[in-house]
Coordinates of C-alpha atoms and ligand atoms in Angstrom, one line a residue:
M29 CA 0.0 0.0 0.0
G30 CA 1.1 3.5 -0.5
K31 CA 2.9 5.2 2.3
D32 CA 0.5 8.1 2.0
A33 CA -2.5 6.0 2.6
A34 CA -0.9 4.3 5.6
Q35 CA 0.0 7.6 7.1
R36 CA -3.5 9.0 6.3
I37 CA -5.1 6.1 8.2
L38 CA -2.9 6.8 11.3
F39 CA -3.7 10.5 11.0
L40 CA -7.4 9.9 10.7
R41 CA -7.5 7.6 13.7
D42 CA -5.7 10.1 15.9
E43 CA -7.9 12.9 14.7
I44 CA -11.1 10.9 15.5
R45 CA -9.7 10.0 18.9
R46 CA -8.7 13.6 19.5
H47 CA -12.2 14.8 18.7
D48 CA -13.9 12.0 20.8
H49 CA -11.7 13.2 23.7
L50 CA -12.6 16.9 23.1
Y51 CA -16.3 16.0 22.9
Y52 CA -16.7 13.4 25.7
V53 CA -13.9 14.2 28.1
L54 CA -13.4 17.9 27.8
A55 CA -16.9 18.8 26.6
E56 CA -15.3 21.2 24.2
P57 CA -16.2 20.0 20.7
R58 CA -14.2 21.7 18.0
I59 CA -15.9 20.3 14.9
S60 CA -19.5 19.7 13.8
D61 CA -21.1 16.2 13.7
R62 CA -21.0 16.5 10.0
Q63 CA -17.2 17.1 9.9
Y64 CA -16.7 14.3 12.3
D65 CA -18.8 11.9 10.2
R66 CA -16.7 12.9 7.2
L67 CA -13.4 11.9 8.9
F68 CA -15.0 8.7 10.0
A69 CA -16.2 7.9 6.5
E70 CA -12.8 8.5 5.0
L71 CA -11.1 6.2 7.5
K72 CA -13.7 3.5 6.8
A73 CA -13.2 3.8 3.1
L74 CA -9.4 3.6 3.5
E75 CA -9.6 0.6 5.8
A76 CA -11.9 -1.1 3.3
E77 CA -9.3 -0.6 0.7
Y78 CA -6.5 -1.8 2.9
P79 CA -8.1 -4.4 5.3
E80 CA -4.7 -5.6 6.5
R81 CA -4.3 -2.2 8.2
V82 CA -7.4 -2.6 10.4
T83 CA -6.5 -2.9 14.1
P84 CA -8.9 -3.7 16.9
D85 CA -8.4 -0.3 18.5
S86 CA -9.3 1.7 15.4
P87 CA -12.4 3.9 16.0
T88 CA -14.1 2.0 13.1
Q89 CA -13.9 -1.2 15.1
R90 CA -16.2 -0.2 18.0
V91 CA -19.1 -2.2 16.7
S92 CA -18.6 -6.0 16.3
G93 CA -20.3 -8.1 13.6
R94 CA -22.3 -10.9 15.1
P95 CA -24.6 -11.1 18.0
L96 CA -23.4 -13.1 21.1
E97 CA -25.1 -16.3 22.3
E98 CA -24.7 -15.3 25.9
F99 CA -22.4 -13.3 28.2
A100 CA -19.4 -14.9 29.7
T101 CA -18.9 -14.5 33.5
V102 CA -16.0 -12.4 34.8
R103 CA -14.6 -12.6 38.3
H104 CA -13.6 -9.2 39.7
T105 CA -10.0 -9.3 41.1
V106 CA -11.0 -6.5 43.5
P107 CA -14.6 -6.9 44.6
M108 CA -17.0 -4.2 43.6
L109 CA -18.5 -3.1 46.9
S110 CA -21.8 -1.4 47.5
M111 CA -22.4 1.8 49.4
D112 CA -24.3 2.7 52.6
N113 CA -27.0 5.3 52.2
T114 CA -28.0 8.4 54.1
Y115 CA -31.2 10.4 53.6
N116 CA -30.7 13.6 55.6
A117 CA -28.1 16.0 57.1
E118 CA -28.3 14.3 60.5
E119 CA -27.2 11.0 59.0
L120 CA -24.4 12.7 57.2
R121 CA -23.2 14.2 60.5
A122 CA -23.2 10.8 62.1
F123 CA -21.1 9.4 59.2
D124 CA -18.7 12.3 59.7
E125 CA -18.5 11.4 63.4
R126 CA -17.6 7.8 62.6
V127 CA -14.9 9.0 60.2
R128 CA -13.4 11.3 62.8
K129 CA -13.4 8.6 65.4
G130 CA -12.0 6.0 63.0
L131 CA -9.1 8.3 62.0
G132 CA -8.7 9.7 65.5
S133 CA -8.1 13.1 64.0
D134 CA -9.7 16.1 62.5
D135 CA -7.2 16.2 59.6
Y136 CA -9.1 14.9 56.7
E137 CA -11.1 16.2 53.8
Y138 CA -13.9 14.9 51.5
V139 CA -14.6 14.7 47.8
V140 CA -18.2 15.2 46.9
E141 CA -19.5 13.8 43.6
L142 CA -22.7 13.3 41.8
K143 CA -24.3 9.9 42.2
I144 CA -24.9 9.1 38.5
D145 CA -28.0 6.9 38.1
G146 CA -26.8 4.3 35.6
V147 CA -25.1 1.0 35.7
A148 CA -21.7 0.4 37.4
I149 CA -19.1 -1.0 35.1
S150 CA -15.4 -2.1 35.3
L151 CA -13.1 -1.4 32.4
R152 CA -9.8 -3.2 32.2
Y153 CA -6.9 -1.6 30.2
E154 CA -3.8 -3.6 29.7
D155 CA -0.8 -1.7 28.3
G156 CA -3.2 1.1 27.5
L157 CA -5.6 -1.1 25.5
L158 CA -9.2 -1.7 26.6
V159 CA -9.4 -5.5 26.9
R160 CA -12.5 -6.1 29.0
A161 CA -15.6 -4.5 30.3
A162 CA -17.7 -6.2 33.0
T163 CA -20.9 -5.3 34.9
R164 CA -20.8 -5.3 38.7
G165 CA -23.1 -8.3 39.0
D166 CA -23.1 -9.5 42.6
G167 CA -19.9 -7.6 43.3
Q168 CA -17.7 -10.8 43.0
T169 CA -18.6 -11.8 39.4
G170 CA -20.3 -9.9 36.6
D171 CA -21.1 -10.3 32.9
D172 CA -18.5 -9.7 30.2
V173 CA -20.1 -6.9 28.2
T174 CA -16.9 -5.8 26.3
V175 CA -18.5 -5.8 22.9
N176 CA -21.3 -3.6 24.1
V177 CA -19.1 -1.2 26.0
R178 CA -16.8 -0.8 23.0
T179 CA -19.6 0.9 21.2
I180 CA -19.8 3.7 23.7
R181 CA -17.8 6.6 22.2
A182 CA -17.1 8.1 25.6
V183 CA -15.1 5.0 26.5
P184 CA -11.6 5.3 25.0
L185 CA -10.4 2.1 23.3
T186 CA -6.9 3.2 24.0
L187 CA -5.6 5.4 26.9
A188 CA -4.1 8.7 26.0
G189 CA -0.3 8.4 25.8
L190 CA -0.6 5.3 23.7
R191 CA -0.5 5.9 20.0
D192 CA -1.1 3.9 17.0
E193 CA 0.1 0.5 15.8
G194 CA 3.5 -0.2 14.5
Q195 CA 5.9 1.5 16.9
R196 CA 3.8 1.9 20.0
T197 CA 5.4 4.5 22.1
R198 CA 4.7 3.1 25.5
D199 CA 4.3 6.1 27.8
E200 CA 6.3 5.6 31.0
G201 CA 3.3 6.7 33.1
L202 CA 0.9 4.3 31.5
P203 CA 0.0 1.5 33.9
A204 CA 0.5 -2.2 32.8
V205 CA -3.0 -2.8 34.2
L206 CA -5.6 -0.2 34.9
E207 CA -9.1 -1.1 36.0
V208 CA -11.3 1.9 35.7
R209 CA -14.7 1.9 37.4
G210 CA -17.5 4.1 36.6
E211 CA -21.1 4.5 35.5
V212 CA -22.5 3.9 32.1
Y213 CA -25.6 6.1 31.7
M214 CA -28.1 7.3 29.1
P215 CA -28.4 11.1 28.7
T216 CA -32.0 12.2 29.4
S217 CA -32.3 13.6 25.9
A218 CA -31.2 10.3 24.4
F219 CA -33.6 8.5 26.6
E220 CA -36.6 10.6 25.5
K221 CA -35.7 10.1 21.9
L222 CA -35.4 6.4 22.3
N223 CA -38.7 6.1 24.1
K224 CA -40.4 8.2 21.5
A225 CA -39.1 6.0 18.7
R226 CA -40.0 2.8 20.6
T227 CA -43.6 4.0 21.2
E228 CA -43.9 4.8 17.5
R229 CA -42.8 1.4 16.7
G230 CA -45.2 -0.2 19.1
E231 CA -42.5 -1.3 21.4
P232 CA -42.8 -0.8 25.2
A233 CA -41.1 2.3 26.5
F234 CA -38.4 2.1 29.2
A235 CA -39.5 3.4 32.6
N236 CA -36.4 5.5 33.2
P237 CA -32.9 6.1 31.8
R238 CA -31.4 3.6 34.2
N239 CA -33.6 0.7 33.0
A240 CA -32.8 1.8 29.4
T241 CA -29.1 1.7 30.1
A242 CA -29.2 -1.7 31.8
G243 CA -31.3 -3.1 28.9
S244 CA -29.0 -1.6 26.3
L245 CA -25.9 -3.2 28.0
K246 CA -27.6 -6.6 28.2
L247 CA -28.4 -6.8 24.5
L248 CA -26.7 -9.7 22.8
D249 CA -26.5 -7.7 19.5
A250 CA -24.0 -4.9 20.0
R251 CA -25.1 -3.2 16.8
I252 CA -28.3 -2.2 18.6
T253 CA -26.3 -1.0 21.7
A254 CA -24.3 1.2 19.4
Q255 CA -27.5 3.1 18.5
R256 CA -28.5 3.8 22.1
N257 CA -26.2 6.8 22.7
L258 CA -24.9 5.5 26.0
A259 CA -22.2 7.6 27.8
F260 CA -19.8 7.0 30.7
F261 CA -18.2 8.7 33.7
A262 CA -15.2 7.2 35.5
Y263 CA -15.2 7.6 39.3
A264 CA -12.7 5.1 40.8
T265 CA -10.0 2.6 40.0
G266 CA -10.0 -1.1 40.8
E267 CA -6.9 -3.2 40.1
V268 CA -3.8 -1.2 39.2
E269 CA -0.5 -2.5 38.2
M270 CA 2.2 0.0 37.4
K271 CA 5.2 -0.8 35.2
A272 CA 8.3 -1.3 37.2
S273 CA 10.0 1.6 35.4
G274 CA 6.9 3.8 35.5
L275 CA 5.2 5.9 38.0
R276 CA 4.9 3.7 41.1
R277 CA 3.6 4.7 44.4
Q278 CA 3.5 2.7 47.5
A279 CA 1.4 2.8 50.6
S280 CA 2.6 4.9 53.4
G281 CA 3.5 1.6 55.1
G282 CA 6.5 1.1 52.7
R283 CA 6.9 -2.3 51.1
P284 CA 4.2 -3.0 48.5
A285 CA 2.1 -5.9 49.9
T286 CA 0.7 -8.2 47.2
R287 CA -2.0 -10.8 47.3
D288 CA 0.3 -13.7 46.6
G289 CA 3.6 -12.1 47.7
E290 CA 5.3 -12.3 44.3
M291 CA 8.0 -9.8 43.5
A292 CA 8.4 -7.9 40.2
T293 CA 10.0 -9.9 37.5
K294 CA 12.7 -8.4 35.4
D295 CA 11.7 -10.0 32.1
T296 CA 8.2 -8.6 32.0
G297 CA 9.2 -5.3 33.5
R298 CA 6.0 -5.5 35.5
M299 CA 5.2 -5.3 39.1
P300 CA 3.2 -8.2 40.4
V301 CA -0.5 -7.8 40.3
L302 CA -1.5 -5.6 43.2
H303 CA -5.0 -5.1 44.5
G304 CA -6.3 -1.8 45.7
G305 CA -8.7 0.8 44.4
D306 CA -12.1 0.8 46.1
A307 CA -11.3 -2.0 48.5
G308 CA -8.9 0.1 50.5
E309 CA -6.6 -2.8 51.2
A310 CA -3.2 -2.2 52.7
G311 CA -0.3 -1.7 50.3
M312 CA -2.2 -1.1 47.2
T313 CA -0.7 0.2 44.0
R314 CA -2.4 3.4 42.9
L315 CA -2.3 6.2 40.4
A316 CA -1.9 8.8 43.2
E317 CA -2.0 9.5 46.9
D318 CA -5.5 10.9 47.0
H319 CA -8.8 10.4 45.2
F320 CA -9.0 13.8 43.7
T321 CA -5.6 13.4 42.0
V322 CA -6.6 9.9 40.9
L323 CA -9.5 11.4 39.1
T324 CA -7.3 14.1 37.6
R325 CA -4.9 11.4 36.4
L326 CA -7.8 9.4 34.9
K327 CA -8.8 12.5 33.0
E328 CA -5.3 12.9 31.7
L329 CA -5.4 9.3 30.5
G330 CA -8.4 10.2 28.4
L331 CA -11.3 9.0 30.5
P332 CA -14.4 11.1 31.0
V333 CA -14.7 12.3 34.6
N334 CA -17.7 14.2 35.8
P335 CA -16.9 17.9 35.9
H336 CA -18.9 18.6 39.1
I337 CA -16.5 17.2 41.6
E338 CA -15.7 19.3 44.7
K339 CA -13.4 19.0 47.7
A340 CA -15.0 19.8 51.1
S341 CA -13.1 20.2 54.4
T342 CA -16.1 20.1 56.7
I343 CA -19.4 18.2 56.9
D344 CA -21.2 21.5 56.8
E345 CA -19.7 22.2 53.4
V346 CA -20.6 18.7 52.3
I347 CA -24.3 19.3 53.3
E348 CA -24.3 22.6 51.5
I349 CA -23.1 21.1 48.3
C350 CA -25.6 18.2 48.6
N351 CA -28.5 20.7 49.2
G352 CA -27.5 22.7 46.2
W353 CA -27.6 19.7 43.8
A354 CA -31.0 18.6 45.0
H355 CA -32.3 21.6 42.9
Q356 CA -29.6 22.1 40.4
R357 CA -29.9 18.5 39.2
A358 CA -32.9 19.6 37.0
D359 CA -30.4 21.3 34.7
L360 CA -28.3 18.2 34.0
D361 CA -28.8 16.1 30.9
Y362 CA -28.5 12.9 32.9
Q363 CA -30.2 11.6 36.0
I364 CA -28.6 11.6 39.4
D365 CA -30.2 9.9 42.4
G366 CA -28.0 11.5 45.1
M367 CA -24.5 12.5 46.0
V368 CA -21.4 10.4 46.9
I369 CA -19.2 11.6 49.7
K370 CA -15.7 10.1 49.9
V371 CA -12.7 10.5 52.2
N372 CA -10.0 12.0 49.9
R373 CA -6.7 10.5 51.1
L374 CA -6.2 6.9 50.2
D375 CA -4.0 6.1 53.2
Q376 CA -6.9 7.3 55.4
R377 CA -9.3 5.0 53.5
E378 CA -7.1 2.1 54.5
V379 CA -7.2 3.1 58.1
L380 CA -11.0 3.2 58.0
G381 CA -11.4 -0.1 56.1
T382 CA -14.6 -1.7 55.0
T383 CA -17.5 -3.6 56.6
G384 CA -17.1 -6.3 54.0
R385 CA -20.2 -5.1 52.2
A386 CA -19.4 -1.4 51.9
P387 CA -16.4 0.8 52.6
K388 CA -16.5 3.0 55.8
W389 CA -14.8 5.9 54.0
C390 CA -17.7 6.6 51.7
I391 CA -21.4 7.2 51.9
S392 CA -24.2 8.1 49.5
Y393 CA -26.7 10.8 50.2
K394 CA -30.0 10.0 48.5
F395 CA -32.3 12.7 47.3
A396 CA -35.9 12.4 48.1
A397 CA -37.9 11.8 44.9
E398 CA -39.0 15.2 43.7
Q399 CA -42.7 15.7 44.7
A400 CA -45.1 18.5 44.4
E401 CA -48.6 19.1 45.6
T402 CA -51.4 20.1 43.3
V403 CA -55.1 19.6 42.7
I404 CA -56.9 17.2 40.3
E405 CA -59.1 19.4 38.1
S406 CA -60.6 16.5 36.2
I407 CA -59.9 12.9 35.2
D408 CA -60.0 11.8 31.6
V409 CA -60.3 8.3 30.4
Q410 CA -58.2 7.7 27.3
V411 CA -58.8 5.0 24.8
G412 CA -55.6 3.4 23.3
K413 CA -55.3 1.8 19.9
T414 CA -56.0 -1.7 21.3
G415 CA -58.9 -0.4 23.3
T416 CA -57.3 -0.1 26.7
L417 CA -58.8 2.6 28.9
T418 CA -56.3 4.6 30.9
P419 CA -57.3 7.2 33.6
V420 CA -55.3 10.4 33.3
A421 CA -55.4 13.2 35.9
N422 CA -55.6 16.8 34.6
L423 CA -53.8 18.9 37.2
R424 CA -53.6 22.5 38.3
P425 CA -50.2 23.3 36.6
V426 CA -47.3 22.9 39.1
L427 CA -43.5 23.2 38.7
L428 CA -41.7 19.9 39.4
A429 CA -38.1 19.1 38.7
G430 CA -37.7 21.9 36.2
T431 CA -40.8 21.3 34.1
T432 CA -44.5 22.4 34.5
V433 CA -46.7 19.4 35.0
K434 CA -50.3 19.5 33.9
R435 CA -51.1 15.9 33.5
A436 CA -50.1 12.8 35.4
S437 CA -50.8 9.1 34.7
L438 CA -53.0 7.2 37.1
H439 CA -51.8 4.0 35.3
N440 CA -54.9 1.8 35.5
F441 CA -58.2 1.5 37.4
D442 CA -56.7 -0.8 40.0
E443 CA -54.1 1.9 40.9
L444 CA -56.8 4.6 40.9
R445 CA -59.0 2.5 43.3
R446 CA -56.0 2.0 45.6
L447 CA -55.2 5.7 45.7
D448 CA -58.9 6.7 45.8
A449 CA -57.9 9.9 43.9
R450 CA -61.0 12.1 43.2
V451 CA -61.6 15.2 41.2
G452 CA -61.0 18.1 43.6
D453 CA -58.4 16.1 45.7
T454 CA -55.1 17.6 46.6
V455 CA -52.5 15.0 45.5
L456 CA -48.8 14.4 45.5
V457 CA -47.2 14.0 42.1
E458 CA -43.7 12.5 41.9
K459 CA -40.9 12.3 39.4
A460 CA -38.6 9.6 40.6
G461 CA -36.2 8.5 37.8
E462 CA -39.3 8.2 35.6
I463 CA -39.9 11.1 33.3
I464 CA -43.7 11.0 33.2
P465 CA -45.0 12.1 36.6
R466 CA -47.3 9.9 38.5
V467 CA -49.8 10.6 41.2
V468 CA -48.4 8.8 44.3
G469 CA -50.7 10.0 47.1
V470 CA -53.8 11.8 48.2
R471 CA -54.3 14.2 51.1
P472 CA -57.7 13.1 52.4
E473 CA -57.7 15.8 55.0
L474 CA -57.9 18.4 52.3
R475 CA -60.7 16.7 50.4
P476 CA -63.6 19.1 49.7
H477 CA -67.1 18.1 50.6
G478 CA -69.2 16.2 48.1
T479 CA -66.5 14.5 46.1
K480 CA -67.3 11.1 44.5
E481 CA -65.2 8.0 44.1
F482 CA -64.2 7.8 40.5
A483 CA -66.3 5.1 38.9
V484 CA -64.7 2.5 36.7
P485 CA -66.5 3.0 33.4
H486 CA -68.8 0.3 32.2
K487 CA -69.0 1.9 28.8
C488 CA -66.3 3.2 26.5
P489 CA -66.2 7.0 27.0
E490 CA -65.9 7.4 23.2
C491 CA -68.3 4.9 21.6
G492 CA -70.5 3.9 24.5
S493 CA -70.0 0.2 23.9
P494 CA -69.7 -2.1 27.0
V495 CA -66.2 -2.7 28.2
Q496 CA -64.4 -5.8 29.2
K497 CA -62.0 -6.5 32.1
D498 CA -58.7 -8.4 31.9
E499 CA -58.3 -11.6 33.9
G500 CA -56.4 -9.7 36.6
G501 CA -59.0 -7.0 36.6
V502 CA -56.3 -4.4 36.1
Y503 CA -57.0 -3.4 32.5
V504 CA -60.3 -2.3 31.2
R505 CA -60.8 -2.5 27.4
C506 CA -63.3 -1.3 24.9
I507 CA -63.9 -4.3 22.6
N508 CA -65.9 -2.5 19.9
A509 CA -63.8 -3.1 16.8
R510 CA -65.4 0.0 15.2
C511 CA -64.8 2.3 18.2
P512 CA -63.9 5.6 16.6
A513 CA -61.4 6.5 19.4
Q514 CA -59.5 3.3 18.8
L515 CA -59.7 3.7 15.0
K516 CA -58.1 7.2 15.4
E517 CA -55.3 5.8 17.5
R518 CA -54.8 2.9 15.1
L519 CA -54.7 5.2 12.1
L520 CA -52.2 7.5 13.8
Y521 CA -50.0 4.6 14.7
F522 CA -50.3 3.2 11.1
A523 CA -49.1 6.5 9.7
G524 CA -46.3 6.8 12.4
R525 CA -42.6 7.2 11.5
G526 CA -41.8 3.6 12.5
Q527 CA -44.6 2.2 10.4
M528 CA -46.0 3.6 7.1
D529 CA -44.4 7.0 7.7
I530 CA -47.1 9.2 6.3
E531 CA -46.1 12.5 7.7
Q532 CA -49.1 14.5 6.4
L533 CA -51.5 12.3 8.3
G534 CA -51.5 14.1 11.7
R535 CA -54.0 14.0 14.6
A536 CA -56.1 16.9 13.4
L537 CA -56.7 15.4 10.0
V538 CA -57.2 11.8 11.3
E539 CA -59.9 13.1 13.7
Q540 CA -61.8 14.8 10.9
L541 CA -61.5 11.9 8.6
V542 CA -63.0 9.5 11.2
D543 CA -65.6 12.0 12.5
V544 CA -67.1 12.8 9.0
G545 CA -67.0 9.0 8.2
L546 CA -64.6 9.2 5.3
V547 CA -62.3 6.6 6.8
K548 CA -63.6 3.5 8.6
D549 CA -60.5 1.3 8.2
F550 CA -56.9 1.4 6.8
A551 CA -58.1 0.5 3.3
D552 CA -60.3 3.6 3.2
L553 CA -57.1 5.8 3.4
Y554 CA -56.1 4.5 -0.1
R555 CA -59.5 5.4 -1.6
L556 CA -59.3 9.1 -0.6
K557 CA -59.4 11.6 -3.4
A558 CA -58.3 15.2 -3.2
S559 CA -61.9 16.3 -3.8
D560 CA -62.9 14.3 -0.6
L561 CA -60.4 16.3 1.5
E562 CA -60.8 19.8 0.1
P563 CA -64.1 20.5 2.1
L564 CA -62.3 19.7 5.4
E565 CA -61.0 22.3 7.8
R566 CA -57.6 23.9 7.1
M567 CA -57.4 22.0 3.8
A568 CA -56.5 23.9 0.7
A569 CA -56.4 22.3 -2.7
R570 CA -52.7 22.1 -2.6
S571 CA -52.4 20.4 0.7
A572 CA -55.2 18.0 -0.2
A573 CA -53.2 16.8 -3.2
N574 CA -50.1 16.5 -1.0
V575 CA -51.9 14.2 1.5
V576 CA -53.2 12.0 -1.3
E577 CA -49.8 11.8 -2.8
A578 CA -48.1 11.0 0.5
I579 CA -50.6 8.1 1.1
E580 CA -50.0 6.8 -2.4
Q581 CA -46.2 7.0 -1.7
S582 CA -46.6 4.8 1.4
K583 CA -47.5 1.9 -0.9
T584 CA -43.8 1.5 -1.5
R585 CA -42.9 0.8 2.1
E586 CA -41.4 -2.6 3.1
L587 CA -43.8 -5.4 4.0
W588 CA -42.7 -5.4 7.7
R589 CA -43.7 -1.7 8.1
F590 CA -47.1 -2.5 6.9
V591 CA -47.5 -5.5 9.2
A592 CA -46.3 -3.5 12.1
G593 CA -48.7 -0.7 11.2
L594 CA -51.7 -2.9 11.6
G595 CA -51.2 -2.5 15.3
I596 CA -51.8 -6.2 16.2
R597 CA -51.1 -6.7 20.0
H598 CA -47.7 -8.3 20.5
V599 CA -46.6 -7.5 16.9
G600 CA -44.3 -4.6 17.1
G601 CA -41.6 -3.6 14.6
Q602 CA -39.2 -6.4 15.6
S603 CA -41.8 -9.3 15.3
A604 CA -43.1 -7.7 12.1
Q605 CA -39.6 -7.9 10.6
I606 CA -39.2 -11.5 11.5
L607 CA -42.6 -12.3 10.0
A608 CA -41.9 -10.5 6.8
E609 CA -38.6 -12.2 6.5
R610 CA -40.1 -15.6 7.0
F611 CA -43.2 -15.3 4.8
G612 CA -42.0 -12.9 2.2
S613 CA -45.5 -11.7 1.1
L614 CA -48.7 -10.6 2.7
E615 CA -50.5 -13.4 0.9
A616 CA -48.2 -16.1 2.3
L617 CA -48.5 -14.5 5.8
M618 CA -52.4 -14.5 5.6
E619 CA -52.3 -18.2 4.6
A620 CA -50.2 -19.2 7.6
D621 CA -52.0 -21.0 10.4
Ligands
IVH711 S1 -18.0 5.1 44.1 C1 -17.6 1.4 47.1 N1 -19.0 7.2 42.9 O1 -23.6 4.0 43.1 C2 -18.5 2.0 46.1 N2 -20.3 5.2 42.9 O2 -25.1 2.7 45.2 C3 -17.7 2.8 45.1 N3 -22.4 5.4 41.6 O3 -22.5 0.7 42.5 C4 -18.5 3.5 44.2 N4 -22.1 7.5 41.0 O4 -22.7 2.3 40.5 C5 -19.2 5.9 43.2 N5 -19.6 9.1 41.8 C6 -19.9 7.9 42.1 C7 -21.0 7.2 41.7 C8 -21.2 5.8 42.1 C9 -22.9 6.5 40.9 C10 -23.1 4.1 41.8 C11 -22.2 2.9 41.6 C12 -22.4 2.1 42.9 C13 -23.7 2.6 43.4 C14 -23.8 2.4 44.8

């Protein structure tokens, strides 16, 4: 291959890594997504031309080819411990007392961090290369999710200081083994987009970003994980092994204690495997003497570290920082469920030790779920596309976690009965992790006179047909196949982006088409003429023609989109694709038993 092409490949990889770092670690993007995509496309094309130049750490190699059968199990060399929780300032002060007693001194400081609400992960770098990613699991063993984590662009495949193939320049300061621990999370904006797309495709929405993150990491097909826009923050180290010649720090005790007592061997130039990090064991090998510096070092190595990390020298300062974030968290594009307070100096952590389950040098401070009080002005019953009736509370608008809430789900009639929420009631609405607020409680003492229990409808509120209850009695359904409310929802779903993608067919038009009787089923859509539409509200000749044209266009959609669009229960986009692939035509599918 030409020397120019080889050099260009190396240059492009470095450029892409540099821009990943600018974007994810420094949060200072220098180029547009478009420019980034162009660099990426050029690298991909060159690598396709010279496949022998492809290396596993190339940015093009984040997504692997084939789905896994199952995840392998990984044993954590340093256990991943859990954390004790506190819920108020008093409990934080008690924690501080225990630290003071344990250290027998006032000479310590804390690092206060955000408690990212995602999934804990361990990343293992050997000689600067990401070799394994594992979930926490039970703390002793977790799942090997390397192929999925490699797709997360915020996770570097190589540590900074290590540059490309050929003559690797091994940075002196680069550890032989570095296990980085942190949280994989889904930004709130990515979560909202994902759920919107899933709903449009008829797939169940995730309850909150944490569930979406966990679900995305547990996918056997990493190509899907790659589309989920996961991100990562590093907050600790696990196993660390420095090169004998590199930066090496020992515990204040002096001689490095190892698990098996081996000594460094000359031929590998490595120190024996030492265990430290979170566990706070004696004689661990570390990146630095205190946690704050460890985080700085991780950042220098190219790992994303959350920017909102503060030192605090008194528990009063800690409490002030925690209180501040209880409100400020509404401004973040990721969910936090509290704060984490850690003793900064690593030698002091060793003195404090662990209880086996959790370290004594760290504690979490959990926020109360954000709640607000307001009044139910009315209760609507909505009819879904499969006829399910859902009670929804219309609320006096109230500010909650940064947004104005006007409606809240009452989930189903079972839940409504349990709460006994009535029109006129003062209720508590809550946003805990979940994005859609829910009514969690009623204040009966504030109930005005003359309110009535909300009656479970016997008839569909839209078409008046009798309703049917599910076996469990939780769901109530309108079973009238011709119910106009269901028809409207079904038509809207049919025209949705994930199905037939008929953009011009919005709610206002669908309602009119059903109300005036022009459309009674999907097929009627394809019989519409511009002259039928022109008399409708807000429908000029030009737009009528556009609608007809868009509906006509939708005939060219793939079979699976059509099948998914029919809105059959349990047949979402994914099942529809499988069915279309297996049967090939609508006729064959209709003949199947
Ligand atoms: S330090 C010994 N720092 O919270 C525990 N954990 O409830 C060391 N978490 O499993 C963990 N943000 O997944 C630490 N800034 C942070 C964190 C954090 C979120 C998670 C972590 C842990 C869980 C414990």
